[in-house]
């Protein structure tokens, strides 16, 4: 079966992580989320974490030189041999160029770039209400998706304050949005309406990936 090398694109709070959790189960792909990798590095106080923290807390992107090598090494690991689902990378044209060159060097190719869109006011509301179960990593929302057990103690991400979210959105529009035409011009972009219910977004993306998979096998 052909490799499924996929990228998830979209603003903070569009639902990339929510959908990635479902899609990795559907297609058996490793979910490679740069934000999760960086937060784990911050927690473990590694050199990468110490370098990344000040950018993350300010809602800015960590420099390309800090993140790109980490992700290129990650997609070369054994569990990503049959494909991967990248969430949060690439985020700049430079990162996209580095990814494209690395993939080509190893004789692989990208299968698709999946864009989940949602307007700024929707994503701000989602992010301010996002809460995480620190024991399981499960993501909830205080209004849209509260935990069934109300006694579970949830935490909020350090960068989920309203001011930081607005900064992250501005960075997205300026530095990441150009990737939409970048991948569209290469025939790789597929668009999804992230304002729909999570199950509906999931059904649309799953169907699109199945189509990409079939096209790749022809
Ligand atoms: P990262 O962790 O990647 O954050 P992000 O892109 O801002 O995305 P989020 O995780 O906030 O949103 P999401 O789309 O995954 O939404 P979710 O599914 O959780 O990056 C953090 C930082 O790391 C960056 O700011 C930067 O500093 C650094 N960084 C990361 N990658 C980098 C890179 N490549 N280069 C440089 N720096 C980098 O959903 C959000 C909420 O909405 C949840 O509560 C969920 O329950 C709810 N929800 C989801 N879908 C729906 C729906 N359909 N309807 C209703 N509610 C929904």
Coordinates of C-alpha atoms and ligand atoms in Angstrom, one line a residue:
X1 CA 0.0 0.0 0.0
X2 CA 1.3 3.5 -0.8
X3 CA 2.6 5.7 1.9
X4 CA 0.2 8.3 3.4
X5 CA 2.4 11.4 4.1
X6 CA -0.1 14.0 5.4
X7 CA 0.0 17.6 6.7
X8 CA -2.7 19.2 8.8
X9 CA -3.0 23.0 8.3
X10 CA -5.2 25.5 10.0
X11 CA -5.3 28.3 12.6
X12 CA -4.9 27.6 16.4
X13 CA -8.1 26.1 17.6
X14 CA -9.4 24.9 14.2
X15 CA -9.4 21.4 15.6
X16 CA -6.1 20.0 14.2
X17 CA -5.3 18.0 17.4
X18 CA -8.9 16.9 17.8
X19 CA -9.0 15.5 14.3
X20 CA -5.5 14.1 14.3
X21 CA -6.4 11.9 17.3
X22 CA -9.2 10.3 15.3
X23 CA -7.3 10.0 12.0
X24 CA -4.2 8.4 13.4
X25 CA -6.5 5.6 14.7
X26 CA -8.3 5.3 11.3
X27 CA -5.2 5.1 9.3
X28 CA -2.6 3.8 11.8
X29 CA -0.3 6.8 11.3
X30 CA 2.0 8.4 13.9
X31 CA 0.6 11.8 15.0
X32 CA 3.6 14.1 15.0
X33 CA 2.5 17.3 16.7
X34 CA 5.2 20.0 17.0
X35 CA 3.4 21.7 19.8
X36 CA 3.3 18.5 21.8
X37 CA 7.0 17.8 21.1
X38 CA 7.9 21.3 22.2
X39 CA 5.7 21.2 25.4
X40 CA 7.3 17.9 26.4
X41 CA 10.8 19.4 25.9
X42 CA 9.8 22.5 28.0
X43 CA 8.6 20.1 30.8
X44 CA 11.7 18.0 30.6
X45 CA 13.8 21.3 30.6
X46 CA 16.0 20.1 27.7
X47 CA 18.0 22.6 25.6
X48 CA 15.2 22.6 23.0
X49 CA 12.6 23.3 25.7
X50 CA 14.5 26.1 27.2
X51 CA 15.0 27.7 23.8
X52 CA 11.4 27.2 22.7
X53 CA 9.6 28.3 25.9
X54 CA 10.0 32.1 25.5
X55 CA 8.7 32.0 22.0
X56 CA 5.7 29.8 22.9
X57 CA 4.8 31.9 25.9
X58 CA 4.8 35.0 23.7
X59 CA 2.6 33.3 21.0
X60 CA 5.5 33.5 18.5
X61 CA 6.9 30.8 16.3
X62 CA 10.2 29.2 17.5
X63 CA 12.9 29.8 14.9
X64 CA 12.9 27.4 11.9
X65 CA 16.5 26.3 12.8
X66 CA 15.2 25.1 16.2
X67 CA 12.3 23.0 15.0
X68 CA 13.0 21.8 11.5
X69 CA 15.8 19.3 12.3
X70 CA 13.6 17.8 15.1
X71 CA 10.8 17.1 12.7
X72 CA 12.9 15.8 9.8
X73 CA 14.6 13.4 12.2
X74 CA 11.2 12.3 13.5
X75 CA 9.7 11.5 10.1
X76 CA 12.7 9.4 9.3
X77 CA 12.0 7.0 12.3
X78 CA 10.8 3.5 11.8
X79 CA 7.2 4.1 12.9
X80 CA 6.8 6.7 10.1
X81 CA 8.0 4.4 7.4
X82 CA 4.5 3.9 5.9
X83 CA 3.4 7.5 6.5
X84 CA 2.8 10.2 9.0
X85 CA 0.3 12.9 10.1
X86 CA 2.1 16.2 10.7
X87 CA 0.2 18.6 12.9
X88 CA 1.7 22.1 13.3
X89 CA 4.5 21.6 10.8
X90 CA 5.3 23.2 8.4
X91 CA 4.3 26.7 9.6
X92 CA 6.4 28.9 7.4
X93 CA 7.4 28.7 3.7
X94 CA 11.0 28.0 4.8
X95 CA 9.8 25.0 6.8
X96 CA 7.7 23.8 3.9
X97 CA 10.7 24.0 1.5
X98 CA 12.9 22.1 4.0
X99 CA 10.2 19.4 4.4
X100 CA 9.7 19.1 0.6
X101 CA 13.5 18.8 0.0
X102 CA 14.0 16.2 2.7
X103 CA 11.1 14.1 1.5
X104 CA 12.3 14.3 -2.1
X105 CA 15.9 13.3 -1.0
X106 CA 14.5 10.1 0.5
X107 CA 12.4 9.2 -2.6
X108 CA 9.1 9.9 -0.8
X109 CA 6.4 12.4 -1.6
X110 CA 3.6 14.3 0.2
X111 CA 0.1 12.8 -0.2
X112 CA -1.9 15.8 0.8
X113 CA -2.2 19.0 2.9
X114 CA -5.5 19.1 4.8
X115 CA -6.6 22.6 5.7
X116 CA -9.2 22.9 8.5
X117 CA -10.6 26.5 8.5
X118 CA -12.5 28.4 11.1
X119 CA -13.0 32.2 11.6
X120 CA -11.0 34.0 14.3
X121 CA -13.9 34.7 16.7
X122 CA -14.7 30.9 16.7
X123 CA -11.2 29.8 17.4
X124 CA -10.6 32.3 20.1
X125 CA -13.7 31.0 22.0
X126 CA -12.6 27.4 21.5
X127 CA -9.1 28.1 22.8
X128 CA -10.0 30.1 25.8
X129 CA -12.3 27.3 26.9
X130 CA -9.9 24.4 26.1
X131 CA -8.9 22.3 29.1
X132 CA -6.6 19.2 29.2
X133 CA -6.6 16.2 31.5
X134 CA -3.0 16.2 32.6
X135 CA -3.1 12.4 33.4
X136 CA -4.3 11.2 30.0
X137 CA -3.7 14.2 27.6
X138 CA -7.4 14.1 26.6
X139 CA -8.6 17.5 25.3
X140 CA -11.9 19.0 26.5
X141 CA -13.8 22.3 26.2
X142 CA -15.6 23.8 29.1
X143 CA -18.8 24.5 27.0
X144 CA -18.6 22.3 23.9
X145 CA -17.1 19.1 25.2
X146 CA -16.9 18.9 29.1
X147 CA -15.7 15.6 30.6
X148 CA -18.4 13.2 31.6
X149 CA -16.9 13.0 35.1
X150 CA -17.1 16.6 36.5
X151 CA -14.7 15.8 39.3
X152 CA -11.7 15.4 36.8
X153 CA -9.2 18.1 37.4
X154 CA -8.3 19.8 34.2
X155 CA -5.5 22.3 33.3
X156 CA -5.2 25.1 30.8
X157 CA -2.2 25.4 28.5
X158 CA 0.2 28.3 29.3
X159 CA -0.4 29.9 25.9
X160 CA -4.2 29.7 25.9
X161 CA -4.9 33.2 27.4
X162 CA -6.9 35.5 25.2
X163 CA -4.0 37.9 24.6
X164 CA -1.6 35.1 23.5
X165 CA -4.3 33.5 21.3
X166 CA -4.8 36.7 19.4
X167 CA -1.0 37.0 18.9
X168 CA -0.9 33.4 17.7
X169 CA -3.7 34.1 15.2
X170 CA -1.8 37.2 13.9
X171 CA 1.3 35.0 13.5
X172 CA -0.8 32.4 11.7
X173 CA -2.3 34.9 9.2
X174 CA 1.1 36.4 8.5
X175 CA 3.5 33.4 8.4
X176 CA 1.4 30.2 7.9
X177 CA -1.4 31.3 5.7
X178 CA 0.9 31.6 2.6
X179 CA 1.2 27.8 2.8
X180 CA -2.4 27.5 1.6
X181 CA -1.5 28.8 -1.9
X182 CA 1.9 27.0 -1.6
X183 CA 0.2 23.6 -1.4
X184 CA -2.8 24.6 -3.6
X185 CA -0.3 25.4 -6.5
X186 CA 1.2 21.9 -6.0
X187 CA -2.2 20.2 -6.3
X188 CA -1.9 18.9 -2.7
X189 CA -4.5 21.1 -0.8
X190 CA -7.8 19.8 0.5
X191 CA -10.1 22.2 2.4
X192 CA -12.5 21.4 5.3
X193 CA -15.0 23.5 7.2
X194 CA -13.8 23.4 10.8
X195 CA -16.9 25.1 12.2
X196 CA -18.9 21.9 11.8
X197 CA -19.3 19.4 14.6
X198 CA -16.1 17.3 15.3
X199 CA -17.8 14.1 14.0
X200 CA -18.8 15.8 10.7
X201 CA -15.3 17.3 10.2
X202 CA -13.8 13.9 10.9
X203 CA -16.1 12.1 8.3
X204 CA -15.2 14.6 5.6
X205 CA -11.5 14.3 6.2
X206 CA -11.5 10.6 6.5
X207 CA -13.3 10.3 3.1
X208 CA -10.9 12.7 1.5
X209 CA -7.9 10.7 2.8
X210 CA -9.4 7.4 1.5
X211 CA -9.8 9.1 -1.9
X212 CA -6.2 10.3 -1.9
X213 CA -5.1 6.8 -0.9
X214 CA -7.0 5.2 -3.8
X215 CA -5.6 7.8 -6.3
X216 CA -2.1 7.1 -5.1
X217 CA -2.5 3.4 -5.7
X218 CA -3.7 3.8 -9.3
Ligands
LIG1 P1 0.5 24.1 18.7 O1 0.5 23.3 19.9 O2 0.7 23.5 17.4 O3 -0.8 25.1 18.7 P2 -1.7 25.6 17.5 O4 -1.4 25.4 16.1 O5 -1.9 27.0 18.0 O6 -2.9 24.7 17.6 P3 -3.8 24.3 18.8 O7 -3.2 23.1 19.5 O8 -4.0 25.5 19.7 O9 -5.2 24.1 18.1 P4 -5.8 22.8 17.4 O10 -6.1 23.2 16.0 O11 -5.0 21.6 17.6 O12 -7.2 22.7 18.2 P5 -7.8 21.6 19.2 O13 -8.1 20.4 18.4 O14 -7.0 21.4 20.4 O15 1.7 25.2 18.8 C1 1.9 25.9 20.0 C2 3.2 26.8 19.9 O16 4.4 26.0 19.6 C3 3.2 27.8 18.7 O17 2.5 29.0 19.1 C4 4.7 28.0 18.5 O18 5.3 28.9 19.5 C5 5.2 26.6 18.7 N1 5.3 25.9 17.4 C6 4.6 24.7 17.1 N2 4.9 24.3 15.9 C7 5.8 25.2 15.4 C8 6.5 25.3 14.1 N3 6.3 24.4 13.2 N4 7.4 26.3 14.0 C9 7.6 27.2 14.9 N5 7.0 27.2 16.2 C10 6.1 26.2 16.4 O19 -9.2 22.3 19.5 C11 -9.3 23.5 20.3 C12 -10.5 23.4 21.2 O20 -11.7 23.4 20.4 C13 -10.6 22.2 22.1 O21 -11.1 22.5 23.4 C14 -11.6 21.2 21.4 O22 -12.3 20.4 22.3 C15 -12.5 22.3 20.7 N6 -12.9 21.8 19.3 C16 -12.2 21.2 18.4 N7 -12.9 21.0 17.3 C17 -14.1 21.5 17.5 C18 -15.4 21.6 16.8 N8 -15.4 21.1 15.5 N9 -16.4 22.2 17.3 C19 -16.4 22.6 18.6 N10 -15.2 22.6 19.4 C20 -14.2 22.0 18.8

